PDB file of C-alpha atoms in Angstrom:
ATOM      1  CA  UNK A 379      -0.047   0.070  -0.406  1.00  0.00           C
ATOM      2  CA  UNK A 380       2.493   2.344   1.131  1.00  0.00           C
ATOM      3  CA  UNK A 381       4.169   1.830  -2.321  1.00  0.00           C
ATOM      4  CA  UNK A 382       1.306   3.202  -4.386  1.00  0.00           C
ATOM      5  CA  UNK A 383       1.172   6.008  -2.182  1.00  0.00           C
ATOM      6  CA  UNK A 384      -1.744   5.269   0.393  1.00  0.00           C
ATOM      7  CA  UNK A 385      -1.256   5.904   4.052  1.00  0.00           C
ATOM      8  CA  UNK A 386      -2.728   3.502   6.306  1.00  0.00           C
ATOM      9  CA  UNK A 387      -3.208   3.532  10.529  1.00  0.00           C
ATOM     10  CA  UNK A 388      -4.136   0.732  12.490  1.00  0.00           C
ATOM     11  CA  UNK A 389      -7.083   1.593  15.364  1.00  0.00           C
ATOM     12  CA  UNK A 390      -8.387  -0.655  18.186  1.00  0.00           C
ATOM     13  CA  UNK A 391     -12.260  -1.237  17.869  1.00  0.00           C
ATOM     14  CA  UNK A 392     -14.818  -3.357  20.161  1.00  0.00           C
ATOM     15  CA  UNK A 393     -16.127  -5.870  18.009  1.00  0.00           C
ATOM     16  CA  UNK A 394     -19.530  -6.471  17.322  1.00  0.00           C
ATOM     17  CA  UNK A 395     -20.986  -3.321  18.766  1.00  0.00           C
ATOM     18  CA  UNK A 396     -22.278  -1.839  15.066  1.00  0.00           C
ATOM     19  CA  UNK A 397     -19.153  -0.098  13.743  1.00  0.00           C
ATOM     20  CA  UNK A 398     -19.755  -0.167   9.974  1.00  0.00           C
ATOM     21  CA  UNK A 399     -16.354  -1.004   8.746  1.00  0.00           C
ATOM     22  CA  UNK A 400     -15.548  -3.698  10.915  1.00  0.00           C
ATOM     23  CA  UNK A 401     -19.401  -4.964  10.722  1.00  0.00           C
ATOM     24  CA  UNK A 402     -18.589  -5.512   6.835  1.00  0.00           C
ATOM     25  CA  UNK A 403     -14.683  -6.783   7.193  1.00  0.00           C
ATOM     26  CA  UNK A 404     -16.682  -9.580   9.701  1.00  0.00           C
ATOM     27  CA  UNK A 405     -19.459 -10.479   7.070  1.00  0.00           C
ATOM     28  CA  UNK A 406     -16.605 -10.971   4.473  1.00  0.00           C
ATOM     29  CA  UNK A 407     -14.555 -12.686   6.438  1.00  0.00           C
ATOM     30  CA  UNK A 408     -17.124 -15.476   7.068  1.00  0.00           C
ATOM     31  CA  UNK A 409     -18.822 -15.364   3.694  1.00  0.00           C
ATOM     32  CA  UNK A 410     -15.020 -16.234   2.586  1.00  0.00           C
ATOM     33  CA  UNK A 411     -14.624 -19.086   4.871  1.00  0.00           C
ATOM     34  CA  UNK A 412     -17.628 -20.737   3.847  1.00  0.00           C
ATOM     35  CA  UNK A 413     -17.640 -20.482   0.015  1.00  0.00           C
ATOM     36  CA  UNK A 414     -14.118 -20.264  -0.532  1.00  0.00           C
ATOM     37  CA  UNK A 415     -13.352 -23.763  -2.780  1.00  0.00           C
ATOM     38  CA  UNK A 416      -9.686 -24.474  -2.430  1.00  0.00           C
ATOM     39  CA  UNK A 417      -7.532 -26.347  -0.649  1.00  0.00           C
ATOM     40  CA  UNK A 418      -7.337 -24.871   3.063  1.00  0.00           C
ATOM     41  CA  UNK A 419      -3.247 -23.297   3.661  1.00  0.00           C
ATOM     42  CA  UNK A 420      -3.001 -25.982   5.885  1.00  0.00           C
ATOM     43  CA  UNK A 421      -3.007 -28.775   3.838  1.00  0.00           C
ATOM     44  CA  UNK A 422       1.471 -29.727   3.459  1.00  0.00           C
ATOM     45  CA  UNK A 423       0.489 -31.926   6.079  1.00  0.00           C
ATOM     46  CA  UNK A 424      -2.936 -33.811   7.557  1.00  0.00           C
ATOM     47  CA  UNK A 425      -5.152 -32.442  10.497  1.00  0.00           C
ATOM     48  CA  UNK A 426      -5.019 -35.459  11.929  1.00  0.00           C
ATOM     49  CA  UNK A 427      -0.816 -35.730  12.764  1.00  0.00           C
ATOM     50  CA  UNK A 428      -1.803 -31.682  13.933  1.00  0.00           C
ATOM     51  CA  UNK A 429      -4.135 -33.296  16.700  1.00  0.00           C
ATOM     52  CA  UNK A 430      -1.850 -36.200  17.385  1.00  0.00           C
ATOM     53  CA  UNK A 431       1.078 -33.904  17.679  1.00  0.00           C
ATOM     54  CA  UNK A 432      -0.528 -31.888  20.209  1.00  0.00           C
ATOM     55  CA  UNK A 433      -2.380 -34.682  22.373  1.00  0.00           C
ATOM     56  CA  UNK A 434       1.522 -36.210  22.314  1.00  0.00           C
ATOM     57  CA  UNK A 435       2.895 -32.855  23.447  1.00  0.00           C
ATOM     58  CA  UNK A 436      -0.117 -32.702  26.241  1.00  0.00           C
ATOM     59  CA  UNK A 437       0.126 -36.174  27.568  1.00  0.00           C
ATOM     60  CA  UNK A 438       4.289 -35.807  27.996  1.00  0.00           C
ATOM     61  CA  UNK A 439       3.423 -32.497  29.871  1.00  0.00           C
ATOM     62  CA  UNK A 440       1.008 -34.534  32.077  1.00  0.00           C
ATOM     63  CA  UNK A 441       3.165 -37.536  32.753  1.00  0.00           C
ATOM     64  CA  UNK A 442       5.998 -35.380  33.866  1.00  0.00           C
ATOM     65  CA  UNK A 443       3.783 -33.782  36.070  1.00  0.00           C
ATOM     66  CA  UNK A 444       1.870 -36.444  37.539  1.00  0.00           C
ATOM     67  CA  UNK A 445       5.468 -38.929  37.680  1.00  0.00           C
ATOM     68  CA  UNK A 446       6.622 -35.990  39.594  1.00  0.00           C
ATOM     69  CA  UNK A 447       3.557 -35.614  41.897  1.00  0.00           C
ATOM     70  CA  UNK A 448       4.221 -36.232  45.507  1.00  0.00           C
ATOM     71  CA  UNK A 449       0.032 -36.739  45.402  1.00  0.00           C
ATOM     72  CA  UNK A 450      -1.354 -39.871  43.959  1.00  0.00           C
ATOM     73  CA  UNK A 451       0.562 -43.138  45.172  1.00  0.00           C
ATOM     74  CA  UNK A 452      -2.603 -45.238  45.323  1.00  0.00           C
ATOM     75  CA  UNK A 453      -3.674 -44.253  41.620  1.00  0.00           C
ATOM     76  CA  UNK A 454      -0.274 -44.692  40.341  1.00  0.00           C
ATOM     77  CA  UNK A 455      -0.276 -48.656  41.398  1.00  0.00           C
ATOM     78  CA  UNK A 456      -3.136 -48.553  39.301  1.00  0.00           C
ATOM     79  CA  UNK A 457      -1.701 -46.195  36.303  1.00  0.00           C
ATOM     80  CA  UNK A 458       2.221 -46.196  36.318  1.00  0.00           C
ATOM     81  CA  UNK A 459       2.383 -43.311  34.027  1.00  0.00           C
ATOM     82  CA  UNK A 460      -0.319 -41.126  32.041  1.00  0.00           C
ATOM     83  CA  UNK A 461      -0.131 -42.804  28.706  1.00  0.00           C
ATOM     84  CA  UNK A 462      -2.129 -46.026  30.633  1.00  0.00           C
ATOM     85  CA  UNK A 463      -4.060 -44.054  32.244  1.00  0.00           C
ATOM     86  CA  UNK A 464      -5.439 -42.535  29.319  1.00  0.00           C
ATOM     87  CA  UNK A 465      -5.955 -45.312  27.086  1.00  0.00           C
ATOM     88  CA  UNK A 466      -8.130 -46.843  29.518  1.00  0.00           C
ATOM     89  CA  UNK A 467      -9.993 -43.837  30.271  1.00  0.00           C
ATOM     90  CA  UNK A 468     -10.306 -43.325  26.571  1.00  0.00           C
ATOM     91  CA  UNK A 469     -12.296 -46.781  26.139  1.00  0.00           C
ATOM     92  CA  UNK A 470     -13.762 -47.829  29.282  1.00  0.00           C
ATOM     93  CA  UNK A 471     -16.682 -46.212  30.800  1.00  0.00           C
ATOM     94  CA  UNK A 472     -15.508 -46.085  34.422  1.00  0.00           C
ATOM     95  CA  UNK A 473     -18.072 -45.330  36.892  1.00  0.00           C
ATOM     96  CA  UNK A 474     -18.447 -43.153  40.162  1.00  0.00           C
ATOM     97  CA  UNK A 475     -17.611 -46.118  42.215  1.00  0.00           C
ATOM     98  CA  UNK A 476     -14.668 -46.699  39.563  1.00  0.00           C
ATOM     99  CA  UNK A 477     -13.404 -43.662  40.486  1.00  0.00           C
ATOM    100  CA  UNK A 478     -13.464 -44.198  43.892  1.00  0.00           C
ATOM    101  CA  UNK A 479     -11.373 -47.132  44.064  1.00  0.00           C
ATOM    102  CA  UNK A 480      -8.514 -46.151  41.657  1.00  0.00           C
ATOM    103  CA  UNK A 481      -8.083 -43.413  43.649  1.00  0.00           C
ATOM    104  CA  UNK A 482      -8.837 -44.288  47.342  1.00  0.00           C
ATOM    105  CA  UNK A 483     -11.174 -41.284  47.483  1.00  0.00           C
ATOM    106  CA  UNK A 484     -14.496 -42.610  48.958  1.00  0.00           C
ATOM    107  CA  UNK A 485     -16.396 -44.030  51.452  1.00  0.00           C
ATOM    108  CA  UNK A 486     -13.563 -45.983  52.869  1.00  0.00           C
ATOM    109  CA  UNK A 487     -12.454 -46.067  56.616  1.00  0.00           C
ATOM    110  CA  UNK A 488      -9.310 -44.448  55.904  1.00  0.00           C
ATOM    111  CA  UNK A 489     -10.750 -41.838  53.713  1.00  0.00           C
ATOM    112  CA  UNK A 490     -12.908 -41.071  55.977  1.00  0.00           C
ATOM    113  CA  UNK A 491     -10.868 -41.017  59.018  1.00  0.00           C
ATOM    114  CA  UNK A 492      -8.256 -38.862  57.112  1.00  0.00           C
ATOM    115  CA  UNK A 493     -11.047 -36.364  56.824  1.00  0.00           C
ATOM    116  CA  UNK A 494     -12.010 -36.773  60.558  1.00  0.00           C
ATOM    117  CA  UNK A 495     -15.701 -38.000  59.257  1.00  0.00           C
ATOM    118  CA  UNK A 496     -14.686 -41.476  61.361  1.00  0.00           C
ATOM    119  CA  UNK A 497     -12.957 -41.739  64.338  1.00  0.00           C
ATOM    120  CA  UNK A 498     -11.374 -44.854  62.984  1.00  0.00           C
ATOM    121  CA  UNK A 499      -9.895 -46.664  59.824  1.00  0.00           C
ATOM    122  CA  UNK A 500     -10.537 -50.127  61.166  1.00  0.00           C
ATOM    123  CA  UNK A 501     -11.377 -52.778  58.900  1.00  0.00           C
ATOM    124  CA  UNK A 502     -14.610 -54.842  59.721  1.00  0.00           C
ATOM    125  CA  UNK A 503     -12.560 -58.323  59.111  1.00  0.00           C
ATOM    126  CA  UNK A 504      -9.416 -56.954  62.404  1.00  0.00           C
ATOM    127  CA  UNK A 505      -9.698 -54.115  63.791  1.00  0.00           C
ATOM    128  CA  UNK A 506      -5.389 -54.332  63.407  1.00  0.00           C
ATOM    129  CA  UNK A 507      -6.100 -53.634  59.577  1.00  0.00           C
ATOM    130  CA  UNK A 508      -7.055 -50.182  58.383  1.00  0.00           C
ATOM    131  CA  UNK A 509     -10.384 -50.206  55.568  1.00  0.00           C
ATOM    132  CA  UNK A 510      -8.038 -48.640  52.788  1.00  0.00           C
ATOM    133  CA  UNK A 511      -8.806 -49.514  49.390  1.00  0.00           C
ATOM    134  CA  UNK A 512      -5.305 -51.718  48.947  1.00  0.00           C
ATOM    135  CA  UNK A 513      -6.582 -53.733  52.251  1.00  0.00           C
ATOM    136  CA  UNK A 514      -9.858 -54.143  51.011  1.00  0.00           C
ATOM    137  CA  UNK A 515      -8.470 -55.068  47.471  1.00  0.00           C
ATOM    138  CA  UNK A 516      -5.494 -57.185  48.689  1.00  0.00           C
ATOM    139  CA  UNK A 517      -5.992 -58.800  51.771  1.00  0.00           C
ATOM    140  CA  UNK A 518      -9.180 -58.876  53.382  1.00  0.00           C
ATOM    141  CA  UNK A 519     -10.187 -62.273  54.277  1.00  0.00           C
ATOM    142  CA  UNK A 520     -13.864 -61.004  53.775  1.00  0.00           C
ATOM    143  CA  UNK A 521     -13.206 -61.188  50.062  1.00  0.00           C
ATOM    144  CA  UNK A 522     -11.518 -64.614  49.527  1.00  0.00           C
ATOM    145  CA  UNK A 523     -13.614 -66.041  47.485  1.00  0.00           C
ATOM    146  CA  UNK A 524     -14.288 -62.798  45.215  1.00  0.00           C
ATOM    147  CA  UNK A 525     -10.071 -62.614  44.803  1.00  0.00           C
ATOM    148  CA  UNK A 526      -9.950 -66.107  44.209  1.00  0.00           C
ATOM    149  CA  UNK A 527     -12.581 -65.999  41.278  1.00  0.00           C
ATOM    150  CA  UNK A 528     -10.605 -63.048  40.314  1.00  0.00           C
ATOM    151  CA  UNK A 529      -7.562 -64.844  40.016  1.00  0.00           C
ATOM    152  CA  UNK A 530      -9.235 -67.700  38.513  1.00  0.00           C
ATOM    153  CA  UNK A 531     -10.786 -65.358  35.561  1.00  0.00           C
ATOM    154  CA  UNK A 532      -7.886 -63.277  35.049  1.00  0.00           C
ATOM    155  CA  UNK A 533      -5.263 -65.923  35.710  1.00  0.00           C
ATOM    156  CA  UNK A 534      -3.168 -63.247  37.475  1.00  0.00           C
ATOM    157  CA  UNK A 535      -2.475 -63.343  41.163  1.00  0.00           C
ATOM    158  CA  UNK A 536      -4.305 -59.912  42.664  1.00  0.00           C
ATOM    159  CA  UNK A 537      -1.613 -57.972  44.324  1.00  0.00           C
ATOM    160  CA  UNK A 538      -0.078 -54.593  44.522  1.00  0.00           C
ATOM    161  CA  UNK A 539       2.627 -55.430  41.545  1.00  0.00           C
ATOM    162  CA  UNK A 540       0.153 -57.063  39.196  1.00  0.00           C
ATOM    163  CA  UNK A 541      -2.984 -53.684  39.922  1.00  0.00           C
ATOM    164  CA  UNK A 542      -1.635 -52.034  36.870  1.00  0.00           C
ATOM    165  CA  UNK A 543      -1.831 -55.372  34.512  1.00  0.00           C
ATOM    166  CA  UNK A 544      -5.280 -56.139  35.969  1.00  0.00           C
ATOM    167  CA  UNK A 545      -6.965 -52.440  34.916  1.00  0.00           C
ATOM    168  CA  UNK A 546      -5.192 -51.571  31.368  1.00  0.00           C
ATOM    169  CA  UNK A 547      -5.171 -55.350  30.386  1.00  0.00           C
ATOM    170  CA  UNK A 548      -8.416 -55.764  28.521  1.00  0.00           C
ATOM    171  CA  UNK A 549      -8.680 -59.442  29.300  1.00  0.00           C
ATOM    172  CA  UNK A 550      -8.485 -59.011  32.799  1.00  0.00           C
ATOM    173  CA  UNK A 551     -10.408 -55.274  33.193  1.00  0.00           C
ATOM    174  CA  UNK A 552     -13.736 -56.371  33.166  1.00  0.00           C
ATOM    175  CA  UNK A 553     -13.574 -59.377  35.631  1.00  0.00           C
ATOM    176  CA  UNK A 554     -11.328 -56.896  38.143  1.00  0.00           C
ATOM    177  CA  UNK A 555     -14.046 -53.999  37.787  1.00  0.00           C
ATOM    178  CA  UNK A 556     -16.978 -56.230  38.711  1.00  0.00           C
ATOM    179  CA  UNK A 557     -14.762 -57.223  41.843  1.00  0.00           C
ATOM    180  CA  UNK A 558     -13.548 -53.654  43.053  1.00  0.00           C
ATOM    181  CA  UNK A 559     -17.131 -52.691  42.400  1.00  0.00           C
ATOM    182  CA  UNK A 560     -18.433 -55.073  44.620  1.00  0.00           C
ATOM    183  CA  UNK A 561     -15.765 -54.867  47.291  1.00  0.00           C
ATOM    184  CA  UNK A 562     -16.218 -50.926  47.450  1.00  0.00           C
ATOM    185  CA  UNK A 563     -20.393 -51.018  47.496  1.00  0.00           C
ATOM    186  CA  UNK A 564     -20.019 -53.763  50.312  1.00  0.00           C
ATOM    187  CA  UNK A 565     -17.414 -50.917  52.290  1.00  0.00           C
ATOM    188  CA  UNK A 566     -18.910 -47.908  51.385  1.00  0.00           C
ATOM    189  CA  UNK A 567     -22.712 -49.150  52.103  1.00  0.00           C
ATOM    190  CA  UNK A 568     -21.036 -50.643  55.921  1.00  0.00           C
ATOM    191  CA  UNK A 569     -18.883 -47.131  57.018  1.00  0.00           C
ATOM    192  CA  UNK A 570     -22.408 -45.385  55.614  1.00  0.00           C
ATOM    193  CA  UNK A 571     -24.502 -46.993  58.411  1.00  0.00           C
ATOM    194  CA  UNK A 572     -21.834 -46.259  60.863  1.00  0.00           C
ATOM    195  CA  UNK A 573     -21.412 -42.722  59.879  1.00  0.00           C
ATOM    196  CA  UNK A 574     -25.591 -42.290  60.250  1.00  0.00           C
TER     197      UNK A 574
END
């Protein structure tokens, strides 16, 4: 424009307040976007590649925070990294009970005592045992039969070292979620009764 001898100045104006030139420019931009029949300016690579790159970058940042964080100790037993968690969350319909089990945040004795909703955190099986999610899933004698059934279905021992496989492996996941739901519902209902 300068080469043609024109002068111009830039001004900031509020959008969509009836300024005639701005409204006209907005209408022309929308029309061009709707009616343009040429290839997009970003067609040098597929849009799916861009989305994949952004998702990958986001997951890397999230994983660093997750790995270096001092919280979520229980969740890290199920999901040692964000990639495994992301895969499960994307393809599995988790219920609120599942989330409580995977995070330990729910109506379990250990959690309720921590937030002073309950005087003790003991399990009904033995006053020496804490009513934590780990105790209920791995050790509580009340669920020996259910635990045995889960081990038989999955061909895997239920222990701390296998929790990640039980939740991320598609062949084990359904059986594990059914088992953990049964255990969690029973514990939550018992604690709810005690609170009342």
